[in-house]
Amino acid sequence: MTSINNTVVVGLQWGDEGKGKIVDLLAANARHVVRFQGGNNAGHTLVVDGETVILHLIPSGILQPDTTCIIGNGVVVDPEVLVREMNQLEQRGHTITPDSLVLSSDAHLVLPIHRTLDGLREQALGGAKIGTTKKGIGPAYEDKVARRGIRAGALLDLARFRRHIQGTLHEKHRIFTEWYDAPGATDDELVEWATPLAERLKPFIRDGVDALHDAIDAHESILFEGAQGTYLDVDHGTYPFVTSSNTVAGNAAAGTGVGPKDLHNIVGIAKAYATRVGSGPFPTQLNGDEEEALRSKGGEFGATTGRPRSCGWFDAPMVRHACRLNSVTHLVLTKLDILSGLESLRIGIGHEPVVGGDRFEGSPVYETVPGWSEDISSCRSWDELPANAKAYVERIETLVGVQAGLISVGPGREQVIPRDELFETHPFDM
Ligand code: GDP
Ligand code: IMO
Ligand code: MG
């Protein structure tokens, strides 16, 4: 039996760092994979044996055999999206059973009224919009914190569901009709929407906290899958251009009911460059042809919304600060292969201070380093990398202050260069 070694995986930039790929890989060593925040604003891409799967709510351990995937209490769950995702996986031959998927009864639901409100708010903000995914994530978290949210457990009893939605529904109805001049919503419509979803999801709804503590008692490892990234964190990100949850590793505890002493390794994922989707500051953003070249080579289009991602250089001080915020023990650098072919690369090494400004508001200060021309996507060991690629990784390690325990050189599960034993996959003993 393997020793208990729980691992949290978080993004260190603005999301889309490649968390899904790394969670899928690490899930070979974990019996349980749990999402702890966010909702289907996330889009996590897995490429296994040439098959691409994009997951929005189901944890990225679902393609590994014998892994239980848990949607934790800190997640907001759109049941319609969850059912669609389950059905799509089943159509592709992946069986989903109550042994492989648990929906925590305490996870809050995203309802159609939340999606509608997200869209209306963004529209009303016009040029000042956040650029949300319009999936209703913000409004669902608002209802949770306002103590009028609906939890997944309510789907077990639709009479209770009908009673519980009254509070939020009355308020939303007035906001829609009186403030936004938009059509209202009724409880009959919502119950009608929920009825088939409840039927499908009932067998999967359980107490997630108990499921995880049973795992701890049985000495089974847990992998905590973060969504979004550190600079989208509602407290530590580029507020107000952030998501509506804490994305940092500390929330892996609150979002699952596992205490912080049971979080052992903290894996921070950073792209070897930087991207951002939606509005908000991005100090090292490129523009023009250079940005376009990086976007098209990196395939930088949102996995959830299809929107083009803004692209730029690696911002070392931001990633260094993110490592502090998350207590990162292991750094993973992804998409190093995308940088092949550039004559030189720039790394953001500082920010000009702005009096009274936010931490990273000032223009970035760059260092220029030589690039490499070789295709590195089939490299599987450190020694195979070109000297300039190694030097780039080492410079990042020095600037960030954490060793890169894994380097990713392509979208496939096997396209990795492990440099730390945490990333040596050894499916657990039975
Ligand atoms: P996540 O939200 O952090 O899980 O990341 P996304 O799935 O939204 O975006 C990452 C994209 O990069 C996906 O299309 C992945 O298949 C792809 N990807 C991940 N790692 C690598 C890598 O090392 N090289 C390349 N070329 N693609 C990668
Ligand atoms: P993964 O898990 C990148 C961004 C949106 C917007 C802001 C708020 O795939 O890394 P929201 O819908 O959450 O209210 O939008 O956050 N955003 C993401 N950007 N990756 C994500 O998830 C994101 N989830 C939300 O673009 O700027
Ligand atoms: Mg993504």
Tab-separated table of C-alpha atoms and ligand atoms in Angstrom:
chain	number	residue	atom	x	y	z
A	1	MET	CA	0.000	0.000	0.000
A	2	THR	CA	1.351	3.458	-0.849
A	3	SER	CA	1.771	5.953	1.992
A	4	ILE	CA	-0.753	8.752	2.174
A	5	ASN	CA	0.531	11.604	0.123
A	6	ASN	CA	-2.166	14.104	-0.674
A	7	THR	CA	-1.420	16.606	-3.414
A	8	VAL	CA	-3.053	19.888	-4.374
A	9	VAL	CA	-2.747	21.129	-7.968
A	10	VAL	CA	-3.276	24.849	-8.639
A	11	GLY	CA	-2.680	27.304	-11.472
A	12	LEU	CA	-0.119	30.071	-10.863
A	13	GLN	CA	-1.225	32.499	-13.586
A	14	TRP	CA	-4.665	33.314	-15.061
A	15	GLY	CA	-5.920	29.778	-15.642
A	16	ASP	CA	-5.424	27.355	-18.544
A	17	GLU	CA	-1.912	26.486	-17.383
A	18	GLY	CA	-2.504	22.791	-18.168
A	19	LYS	CA	-3.923	21.703	-14.794
A	20	GLY	CA	-6.173	19.059	-16.380
A	21	LYS	CA	-3.263	17.321	-18.085
A	22	ILE	CA	-1.186	17.242	-14.894
A	23	VAL	CA	-4.099	16.102	-12.708
A	24	ASP	CA	-4.843	13.274	-15.158
A	25	LEU	CA	-1.182	12.257	-14.991
A	26	LEU	CA	-0.937	12.419	-11.181
A	27	ALA	CA	-4.268	10.623	-10.832
A	28	ALA	CA	-2.419	7.423	-11.740
A	29	ASN	CA	-1.060	7.579	-8.172
A	30	ALA	CA	-4.245	8.699	-6.376
A	31	ARG	CA	-7.413	6.858	-5.473
A	32	HIS	CA	-9.487	10.043	-5.238
A	33	VAL	CA	-9.524	13.272	-7.221
A	34	VAL	CA	-11.574	16.144	-5.840
A	35	ARG	CA	-12.475	19.563	-7.276
A	36	PHE	CA	-12.710	22.177	-4.516
A	37	GLN	CA	-13.883	25.437	-6.143
A	38	GLY	CA	-15.155	27.024	-9.322
A	39	GLY	CA	-17.666	25.442	-11.628
A	40	ASN	CA	-18.055	24.919	-15.333
A	41	ASN	CA	-16.223	28.164	-16.021
A	42	ALA	CA	-13.275	25.731	-15.987
A	43	GLY	CA	-12.219	23.851	-19.103
A	44	HIS	CA	-9.584	21.199	-18.428
A	45	THR	CA	-8.140	19.364	-21.430
A	46	LEU	CA	-6.849	15.791	-21.309
A	47	VAL	CA	-5.186	14.057	-24.240
A	48	VAL	CA	-4.859	10.313	-23.697
A	49	ASP	CA	-3.935	7.859	-26.458
A	50	GLY	CA	-4.747	10.508	-29.043
A	51	GLU	CA	-8.235	11.148	-27.626
A	52	THR	CA	-8.985	14.711	-26.466
A	53	VAL	CA	-11.469	15.153	-23.615
A	54	ILE	CA	-12.431	18.557	-22.205
A	55	LEU	CA	-13.851	18.454	-18.684
A	56	HIS	CA	-15.730	21.334	-17.059
A	57	LEU	CA	-17.097	19.841	-13.830
A	58	ILE	CA	-16.037	16.214	-13.592
A	59	PRO	CA	-12.573	15.987	-12.000
A	60	SER	CA	-9.694	15.163	-14.342
A	61	GLY	CA	-9.121	11.722	-12.778
A	62	ILE	CA	-12.106	10.242	-14.602
A	63	LEU	CA	-10.000	8.644	-17.374
A	64	GLN	CA	-7.813	6.736	-14.898
A	65	PRO	CA	-9.143	3.328	-13.866
A	66	ASP	CA	-10.150	2.789	-10.210
A	67	THR	CA	-10.197	6.498	-9.357
A	68	THR	CA	-13.119	8.071	-7.534
A	69	CYS	CA	-13.843	11.621	-8.672
A	70	ILE	CA	-15.511	13.875	-6.135
A	71	ILE	CA	-17.116	17.242	-6.786
A	72	GLY	CA	-16.446	18.957	-3.455
A	73	ASN	CA	-18.669	21.203	-1.383
A	74	GLY	CA	-16.790	24.318	-2.573
A	75	VAL	CA	-17.743	23.818	-6.222
A	76	VAL	CA	-20.827	25.398	-7.812
A	77	VAL	CA	-22.530	22.833	-10.014
A	78	ASP	CA	-24.817	23.401	-12.976
A	79	PRO	CA	-26.658	20.056	-12.990
A	80	GLU	CA	-27.556	20.410	-16.652
A	81	VAL	CA	-23.878	20.729	-17.590
A	82	LEU	CA	-22.901	17.868	-15.284
A	83	VAL	CA	-25.452	15.510	-16.827
A	84	ARG	CA	-24.367	16.500	-20.327
A	85	GLU	CA	-20.740	15.853	-19.429
A	86	MET	CA	-21.577	12.453	-17.913
A	87	ASN	CA	-23.569	11.488	-21.001
A	88	GLN	CA	-20.802	12.589	-23.356
A	89	LEU	CA	-18.223	10.514	-21.487
A	90	GLU	CA	-20.536	7.495	-21.519
A	91	GLN	CA	-21.123	7.892	-25.247
A	92	ARG	CA	-17.348	7.711	-25.672
A	93	GLY	CA	-17.230	4.451	-23.756
A	94	HIS	CA	-16.208	5.708	-20.283
A	95	THR	CA	-18.503	4.222	-17.651
A	96	ILE	CA	-19.662	6.569	-14.897
A	97	THR	CA	-20.923	4.898	-11.724
A	98	PRO	CA	-21.496	6.066	-8.142
A	99	ASP	CA	-18.117	4.436	-7.399
A	100	SER	CA	-16.363	6.651	-9.943
A	101	LEU	CA	-18.243	9.917	-9.364
A	102	VAL	CA	-19.584	11.611	-6.227
A	103	LEU	CA	-21.485	14.892	-6.188
A	104	SER	CA	-21.231	16.418	-2.700
A	105	SER	CA	-24.661	17.116	-1.296
A	106	ASP	CA	-23.357	20.439	0.071
A	107	ALA	CA	-22.127	21.748	-3.308
A	108	HIS	CA	-24.244	24.716	-4.399
A	109	LEU	CA	-26.242	24.589	-7.611
A	110	VAL	CA	-25.958	26.924	-10.554
A	111	LEU	CA	-29.511	27.480	-11.808
A	112	PRO	CA	-30.631	28.917	-15.170
A	113	ILE	CA	-31.473	32.176	-13.353
A	114	HIS	CA	-27.793	32.495	-12.388
A	115	ARG	CA	-26.696	32.102	-16.012
A	116	THR	CA	-29.259	34.679	-17.098
A	117	LEU	CA	-28.131	37.176	-14.461
A	118	ASP	CA	-24.453	36.682	-15.372
A	119	GLY	CA	-25.289	37.529	-19.002
A	120	LEU	CA	-27.469	40.545	-18.124
A	121	ARG	CA	-24.828	41.994	-15.787
A	122	GLU	CA	-22.063	41.651	-18.364
A	123	GLN	CA	-24.213	43.244	-21.021
A	124	ALA	CA	-25.039	46.155	-18.725
A	125	LEU	CA	-21.344	46.725	-17.918
A	126	GLY	CA	-20.573	47.217	-21.622
A	127	GLY	CA	-16.915	48.218	-22.063
A	128	ALA	CA	-16.262	47.715	-18.326
A	129	LYS	CA	-17.334	44.067	-18.394
A	130	ILE	CA	-15.363	41.401	-16.495
A	131	GLY	CA	-15.424	39.125	-19.530
A	132	THR	CA	-16.952	36.271	-17.531
A	133	THR	CA	-17.703	32.896	-19.066
A	134	LYS	CA	-21.437	33.715	-18.572
A	135	LYS	CA	-21.931	30.327	-16.923
A	136	GLY	CA	-23.628	31.843	-13.849
A	137	ILE	CA	-20.680	31.224	-11.540
A	138	GLY	CA	-20.612	34.667	-9.873
A	139	PRO	CA	-24.379	34.837	-9.201
A	140	ALA	CA	-24.379	31.261	-7.797
A	141	TYR	CA	-21.570	32.102	-5.341
A	142	GLU	CA	-23.387	35.329	-4.437
A	143	ASP	CA	-26.465	33.328	-3.462
A	144	LYS	CA	-24.307	30.913	-1.459
A	145	VAL	CA	-22.710	33.711	0.547
A	146	ALA	CA	-26.043	35.499	0.897
A	147	ARG	CA	-27.373	32.286	2.509
A	148	ARG	CA	-30.104	31.740	-0.036
A	149	GLY	CA	-28.298	29.257	-2.290
A	150	ILE	CA	-29.630	25.823	-3.253
A	151	ARG	CA	-27.429	22.812	-2.549
A	152	ALA	CA	-27.180	19.604	-4.555
A	153	GLY	CA	-28.823	17.687	-1.697
A	154	ALA	CA	-32.080	19.549	-2.486
A	155	LEU	CA	-32.283	17.514	-5.715
A	156	LEU	CA	-33.023	14.438	-3.594
A	157	ASP	CA	-36.429	15.894	-2.723
A	158	LEU	CA	-38.026	18.158	-5.321
A	159	ALA	CA	-40.647	19.456	-2.867
A	160	ARG	CA	-37.736	20.740	-0.792
A	161	PHE	CA	-36.082	22.106	-3.944
A	162	ARG	CA	-39.299	24.015	-4.759
A	163	ARG	CA	-39.425	25.478	-1.235
A	164	HIS	CA	-35.742	26.406	-1.216
A	165	ILE	CA	-35.755	28.253	-4.539
A	166	GLN	CA	-38.497	30.672	-3.447
A	167	GLY	CA	-36.117	33.160	-1.748
A	168	THR	CA	-33.717	33.567	-4.610
A	169	LEU	CA	-36.411	33.308	-7.257
A	170	HIS	CA	-38.552	36.177	-5.979
A	171	GLU	CA	-35.572	38.461	-5.881
A	172	LYS	CA	-34.233	37.398	-9.297
A	173	HIS	CA	-37.670	37.738	-10.862
A	174	ARG	CA	-37.859	41.372	-9.757
A	175	ILE	CA	-34.288	42.082	-10.859
A	176	PHE	CA	-34.953	40.602	-14.301
A	177	THR	CA	-38.249	42.351	-14.924
A	178	GLU	CA	-37.815	45.678	-13.119
A	179	TRP	CA	-34.100	46.391	-13.385
A	180	TYR	CA	-33.159	44.745	-16.674
A	181	ASP	CA	-36.519	44.767	-18.426
A	182	ALA	CA	-35.990	41.073	-19.212
A	183	PRO	CA	-38.388	38.112	-18.960
A	184	GLY	CA	-38.904	36.733	-15.433
A	185	ALA	CA	-38.686	33.174	-14.144
A	186	THR	CA	-41.153	30.952	-12.279
A	187	ASP	CA	-40.774	28.130	-9.776
A	188	ASP	CA	-42.716	25.779	-12.064
A	189	GLU	CA	-40.164	26.339	-14.828
A	190	LEU	CA	-37.261	25.664	-12.481
A	191	VAL	CA	-38.820	22.511	-11.028
A	192	GLU	CA	-39.581	21.262	-14.535
A	193	TRP	CA	-35.953	21.894	-15.481
A	194	ALA	CA	-34.644	20.158	-12.363
A	195	THR	CA	-36.876	17.046	-12.463
A	196	PRO	CA	-35.036	14.925	-15.076
A	197	LEU	CA	-31.655	16.180	-13.849
A	198	ALA	CA	-32.477	15.163	-10.271
A	199	GLU	CA	-33.523	11.717	-11.468
A	200	ARG	CA	-30.206	11.212	-13.275
A	201	LEU	CA	-28.007	12.639	-10.493
A	202	LYS	CA	-29.666	11.102	-7.404
A	203	PRO	CA	-27.424	8.003	-7.241
A	204	PHE	CA	-24.305	10.193	-7.282
A	205	ILE	CA	-25.268	12.667	-4.528
A	206	ARG	CA	-23.518	11.858	-1.240
A	207	ASP	CA	-21.733	13.469	1.644
A	208	GLY	CA	-18.373	14.345	0.063
A	209	VAL	CA	-16.743	15.110	3.414
A	210	ASP	CA	-17.447	11.583	4.677
A	211	ALA	CA	-16.239	10.070	1.395
A	212	LEU	CA	-12.904	11.908	1.715
A	213	HIS	CA	-12.404	11.125	5.409
A	214	ASP	CA	-13.173	7.455	4.768
A	215	ALA	CA	-10.379	7.628	2.170
A	216	ILE	CA	-7.975	9.210	4.662
A	217	ASP	CA	-8.828	6.552	7.261
A	218	ALA	CA	-8.153	3.858	4.649
A	219	HIS	CA	-4.733	5.447	3.829
A	220	GLU	CA	-5.796	6.237	0.268
A	221	SER	CA	-4.247	9.253	-1.462
A	222	ILE	CA	-6.272	12.263	-2.550
A	223	LEU	CA	-5.511	14.685	-5.352
A	224	PHE	CA	-7.109	18.142	-5.105
A	225	GLU	CA	-7.786	19.746	-8.484
A	226	GLY	CA	-7.821	23.524	-8.619
A	227	ALA	CA	-9.638	25.460	-11.300
A	228	GLN	CA	-8.798	28.917	-12.715
A	229	GLY	CA	-5.515	30.400	-11.480
A	230	THR	CA	-3.997	32.452	-8.664
A	231	TYR	CA	-4.515	35.815	-10.398
A	232	LEU	CA	-8.219	35.026	-10.840
A	233	ASP	CA	-8.564	34.470	-7.055
A	234	VAL	CA	-11.237	36.751	-5.592
A	235	ASP	CA	-8.837	37.999	-2.869
A	236	HIS	CA	-5.388	37.679	-4.424
A	237	GLY	CA	-6.119	38.170	-8.116
A	238	THR	CA	-6.401	41.252	-10.320
A	239	TYR	CA	-9.638	42.371	-8.646
A	240	PRO	CA	-12.275	43.086	-9.921
A	241	PHE	CA	-11.217	41.103	-13.011
A	242	VAL	CA	-11.309	37.812	-11.145
A	243	THR	CA	-13.583	34.849	-10.642
A	244	SER	CA	-15.896	34.538	-7.627
A	245	SER	CA	-13.984	31.959	-5.569
A	246	ASN	CA	-10.637	31.506	-3.838
A	247	THR	CA	-8.498	29.602	-6.274
A	248	VAL	CA	-5.419	29.332	-4.014
A	249	ALA	CA	-4.337	26.058	-2.426
A	250	GLY	CA	-5.622	27.063	1.023
A	251	ASN	CA	-9.162	26.709	-0.274
A	252	ALA	CA	-8.558	23.020	-1.027
A	253	ALA	CA	-9.265	22.476	2.670
A	254	ALA	CA	-12.439	24.555	3.020
A	255	GLY	CA	-13.766	23.446	-0.358
A	256	THR	CA	-13.635	19.746	0.546
A	257	GLY	CA	-13.799	19.468	4.335
A	258	VAL	CA	-10.299	17.975	4.529
A	259	GLY	CA	-8.193	19.837	7.123
A	260	PRO	CA	-5.052	21.725	6.048
A	261	LYS	CA	-2.724	19.261	7.805
A	262	ASP	CA	-3.814	16.642	5.276
A	263	LEU	CA	-2.564	18.694	2.312
A	264	HIS	CA	0.998	17.472	1.789
A	265	ASN	CA	2.346	18.500	-1.621
A	266	ILE	CA	1.330	21.687	-3.397
A	267	VAL	CA	1.943	21.519	-7.129
A	268	GLY	CA	1.852	24.893	-8.875
A	269	ILE	CA	1.401	24.847	-12.648
A	270	ALA	CA	2.730	27.643	-14.816
A	271	LYS	CA	2.851	27.911	-18.571
A	272	ALA	CA	6.335	28.598	-19.922
A	273	TYR	CA	4.821	31.877	-21.185
A	274	ALA	CA	1.565	33.583	-20.083
A	275	THR	CA	-2.032	33.799	-21.267
A	276	ARG	CA	-5.232	35.377	-20.054
A	277	VAL	CA	-8.840	35.225	-21.275
A	278	GLY	CA	-11.455	37.839	-20.340
A	279	SER	CA	-10.772	41.441	-19.301
A	280	GLY	CA	-8.208	42.804	-16.860
A	281	PRO	CA	-4.545	43.668	-16.506
A	282	PHE	CA	-1.865	41.534	-18.169
A	283	PRO	CA	1.478	43.334	-17.790
A	284	THR	CA	3.627	41.126	-20.073
A	285	GLN	CA	1.057	40.872	-22.875
A	286	LEU	CA	2.421	40.926	-26.416
A	287	ASN	CA	0.605	42.526	-29.290
A	288	GLY	CA	0.411	42.348	-33.054
A	289	ASP	CA	2.137	39.590	-35.005
A	290	GLU	CA	4.200	38.327	-32.064
A	291	GLU	CA	1.096	37.720	-29.977
A	292	GLU	CA	-0.762	36.170	-32.900
A	293	ALA	CA	2.137	33.784	-33.590
A	294	LEU	CA	2.188	32.580	-29.979
A	295	ARG	CA	-1.598	32.218	-29.922
A	296	SER	CA	-1.751	30.148	-33.064
A	297	LYS	CA	1.254	27.968	-32.200
A	298	GLY	CA	-0.027	27.414	-28.641
A	299	GLY	CA	-3.638	26.861	-29.770
A	300	GLU	CA	-4.592	29.534	-27.249
A	301	PHE	CA	-8.377	29.556	-27.540
A	302	GLY	CA	-10.606	29.063	-24.477
A	303	ALA	CA	-11.563	25.443	-23.721
A	304	THR	CA	-14.896	26.677	-22.312
A	305	THR	CA	-15.842	29.668	-24.466
A	306	GLY	CA	-13.592	29.348	-27.529
A	307	ARG	CA	-12.486	32.967	-27.049
A	308	PRO	CA	-8.938	33.845	-28.202
A	309	ARG	CA	-6.591	34.065	-25.217
A	310	SER	CA	-4.281	37.060	-24.893
A	311	CYS	CA	-0.648	35.878	-24.926
A	312	GLY	CA	2.602	37.238	-23.531
A	313	TRP	CA	5.915	36.544	-21.848
A	314	PHE	CA	6.510	34.638	-18.614
A	315	ASP	CA	6.123	37.035	-15.664
A	316	ALA	CA	8.549	35.756	-13.035
A	317	PRO	CA	7.653	38.067	-10.117
A	318	MET	CA	3.971	37.185	-10.498
A	319	VAL	CA	4.695	33.460	-10.497
A	320	ARG	CA	7.095	33.888	-7.576
A	321	HIS	CA	4.392	35.664	-5.575
A	322	ALA	CA	1.878	32.973	-6.574
A	323	CYS	CA	4.257	30.325	-5.194
A	324	ARG	CA	4.177	32.139	-1.864
A	325	LEU	CA	0.403	32.511	-1.820
A	326	ASN	CA	-0.038	28.784	-2.447
A	327	SER	CA	2.957	27.350	-0.479
A	328	VAL	CA	4.074	25.688	-3.701
A	329	THR	CA	6.374	22.723	-3.062
A	330	HIS	CA	6.659	21.582	-6.696
A	331	LEU	CA	6.607	23.711	-9.830
A	332	VAL	CA	5.403	22.333	-13.178
A	333	LEU	CA	6.248	24.212	-16.372
A	334	THR	CA	3.935	23.431	-19.274
A	335	LYS	CA	3.978	24.150	-23.005
A	336	LEU	CA	7.746	24.607	-23.204
A	337	ASP	CA	7.483	23.029	-26.688
A	338	ILE	CA	5.500	26.048	-27.916
A	339	LEU	CA	8.525	28.313	-27.459
A	340	SER	CA	10.715	26.320	-29.884
A	341	GLY	CA	11.742	28.285	-32.952
A	342	LEU	CA	11.980	31.737	-31.362
A	343	GLU	CA	15.358	33.364	-31.826
A	344	SER	CA	15.205	34.992	-28.416
A	345	LEU	CA	12.764	35.004	-25.513
A	346	ARG	CA	11.890	37.605	-22.955
A	347	ILE	CA	11.206	36.987	-19.267
A	348	GLY	CA	9.472	39.576	-17.097
A	349	ILE	CA	11.798	40.063	-14.122
A	350	GLY	CA	10.257	43.076	-12.373
A	351	HIS	CA	7.557	45.735	-12.486
A	352	GLU	CA	8.161	49.495	-12.396
A	353	PRO	CA	6.483	50.586	-9.151
A	354	VAL	CA	3.397	52.767	-9.516
A	355	VAL	CA	2.760	55.125	-6.608
A	356	GLY	CA	-0.541	54.112	-5.035
A	357	GLY	CA	-0.901	51.358	-7.633
A	358	ASP	CA	-1.520	47.667	-7.225
A	359	ARG	CA	1.349	45.186	-6.755
A	360	PHE	CA	1.836	44.322	-10.426
A	361	GLU	CA	0.372	47.395	-12.080
A	362	GLY	CA	3.590	48.941	-13.411
A	363	SER	CA	5.155	48.182	-16.777
A	364	PRO	CA	7.285	45.071	-16.732
A	365	VAL	CA	11.066	45.038	-16.851
A	366	TYR	CA	12.447	42.330	-19.156
A	367	GLU	CA	15.507	40.217	-19.540
A	368	THR	CA	16.235	38.716	-22.971
A	369	VAL	CA	17.560	35.176	-23.266
A	370	PRO	CA	18.491	33.106	-26.339
A	371	GLY	CA	15.917	30.704	-27.798
A	372	TRP	CA	16.283	27.254	-29.387
A	373	SER	CA	15.162	25.922	-32.736
A	374	GLU	CA	14.758	22.180	-32.029
A	375	ASP	CA	11.346	20.516	-31.733
A	376	ILE	CA	11.364	19.274	-28.121
A	377	SER	CA	7.971	17.539	-28.102
A	378	SER	CA	9.512	14.072	-28.124
A	379	CYS	CA	12.094	14.775	-25.399
A	380	ARG	CA	11.455	12.602	-22.337
A	381	SER	CA	14.499	13.402	-20.232
A	382	TRP	CA	16.267	16.551	-19.084
A	383	ASP	CA	19.421	15.563	-20.931
A	384	GLU	CA	17.597	15.489	-24.270
A	385	LEU	CA	16.607	19.167	-24.044
A	386	PRO	CA	18.665	21.723	-26.010
A	387	ALA	CA	21.068	23.740	-23.841
A	388	ASN	CA	19.113	26.989	-24.284
A	389	ALA	CA	15.843	25.333	-23.264
A	390	LYS	CA	17.530	24.036	-20.097
A	391	ALA	CA	18.984	27.479	-19.427
A	392	TYR	CA	15.503	29.044	-19.833
A	393	VAL	CA	13.999	26.609	-17.302
A	394	GLU	CA	16.890	27.147	-14.890
A	395	ARG	CA	16.570	30.918	-15.138
A	396	ILE	CA	12.859	30.626	-14.315
A	397	GLU	CA	13.637	28.359	-11.352
A	398	THR	CA	16.086	30.927	-9.996
A	399	LEU	CA	13.702	33.852	-10.473
A	400	VAL	CA	10.704	31.995	-9.034
A	401	GLY	CA	12.595	30.248	-6.251
A	402	VAL	CA	11.135	26.757	-6.784
A	403	GLN	CA	12.511	23.759	-8.714
A	404	ALA	CA	10.604	22.617	-11.791
A	405	GLY	CA	9.759	19.031	-10.853
A	406	LEU	CA	8.059	18.365	-14.184
A	407	ILE	CA	8.318	19.907	-17.619
A	408	SER	CA	5.537	19.350	-20.116
A	409	VAL	CA	6.426	19.317	-23.808
A	410	GLY	CA	3.131	18.473	-25.495
A	411	PRO	CA	-0.577	17.927	-24.788
A	412	GLY	CA	-0.347	14.111	-24.491
A	413	ARG	CA	-0.255	12.397	-21.097
A	414	GLU	CA	3.159	10.896	-21.909
A	415	GLN	CA	4.733	14.149	-23.150
A	416	VAL	CA	6.513	15.006	-19.923
A	417	ILE	CA	9.985	15.236	-18.452
A	418	PRO	CA	9.823	14.276	-14.766
A	419	ARG	CA	12.617	15.614	-12.554
A	420	ASP	CA	11.131	14.776	-9.148
A	421	GLU	CA	9.872	11.486	-7.806
A	422	LEU	CA	6.411	12.938	-7.147
A	423	PHE	CA	5.862	12.822	-10.895
A	424	GLU	CA	7.053	9.272	-11.440
A	425	THR	CA	3.756	7.524	-11.986
A	426	HIS	CA	3.394	4.204	-10.219
A	427	PRO	CA	-0.246	3.098	-10.120
A	428	PHE	CA	-1.022	2.232	-6.494
A	429	ASP	CA	-0.844	-1.305	-5.121
A	430	MET	CA	-4.160	-2.946	-4.557
B	1	GDP	P1	-6.350	23.953	-17.723
B	1	GDP	O1	-7.586	24.768	-17.705
B	1	GDP	O2	-5.299	24.486	-16.799
B	1	GDP	O3	-6.592	22.493	-17.520
B	1	GDP	O4	-5.742	24.105	-19.200
B	1	GDP	P2	-6.571	24.056	-20.585
B	1	GDP	O5	-6.914	22.647	-20.883
B	1	GDP	O6	-7.660	25.059	-20.600
B	1	GDP	O7	-5.487	24.619	-21.584
B	1	GDP	C1	-4.250	24.004	-21.734
B	1	GDP	C2	-4.095	23.604	-23.213
B	1	GDP	O8	-2.754	23.277	-23.466
B	1	GDP	C3	-4.882	22.349	-23.581
B	1	GDP	O9	-5.244	22.443	-24.917
B	1	GDP	C4	-3.856	21.232	-23.379
B	1	GDP	O10	-4.128	20.083	-24.167
B	1	GDP	C5	-2.610	21.920	-23.834
B	1	GDP	N1	-1.366	21.490	-23.175
B	1	GDP	C6	-1.135	21.175	-21.881
B	1	GDP	N2	0.193	20.976	-21.674
B	1	GDP	C7	0.790	21.176	-22.863
B	1	GDP	C8	2.170	21.162	-23.298
B	1	GDP	O11	3.094	20.941	-22.534
B	1	GDP	N3	2.395	21.433	-24.619
B	1	GDP	C9	1.393	21.713	-25.496
B	1	GDP	N4	1.709	21.967	-26.747
B	1	GDP	N5	0.101	21.740	-25.115
B	1	GDP	C10	-0.180	21.491	-23.827
B	2	IMO	P1	-9.574	26.923	-16.008
B	2	IMO	O1	-9.917	26.082	-14.803
B	2	IMO	C1	-9.185	30.939	-17.699
B	2	IMO	C2	-11.995	33.958	-16.229
B	2	IMO	C3	-13.004	34.523	-17.206
B	2	IMO	C4	-13.115	35.927	-16.646
B	2	IMO	C5	-13.056	35.723	-15.156
B	2	IMO	C6	-14.414	35.650	-14.467
B	2	IMO	O2	-9.877	26.290	-17.311
B	2	IMO	O3	-8.167	27.436	-15.892
B	2	IMO	P2	-16.284	33.762	-14.361
B	2	IMO	O4	-17.069	33.090	-15.442
B	2	IMO	O5	-15.460	32.839	-13.534
B	2	IMO	O6	-17.114	34.673	-13.500
B	2	IMO	O7	-15.257	34.735	-15.152
B	2	IMO	O8	-12.364	34.490	-14.961
B	2	IMO	N1	-11.996	32.482	-16.085
B	2	IMO	C7	-11.042	31.693	-16.591
B	2	IMO	N2	-9.981	31.972	-17.365
B	2	IMO	N3	-9.391	29.668	-17.265
B	2	IMO	C8	-10.438	29.370	-16.457
B	2	IMO	O9	-10.599	28.164	-15.903
B	2	IMO	C9	-11.346	30.390	-16.125
B	2	IMO	N4	-12.486	30.451	-15.384
B	2	IMO	C10	-12.860	31.728	-15.358
B	2	IMO	O10	-12.501	34.508	-18.520
B	2	IMO	O11	-11.977	36.679	-17.010
B	3	MG	MG	-8.862	25.793	-19.014
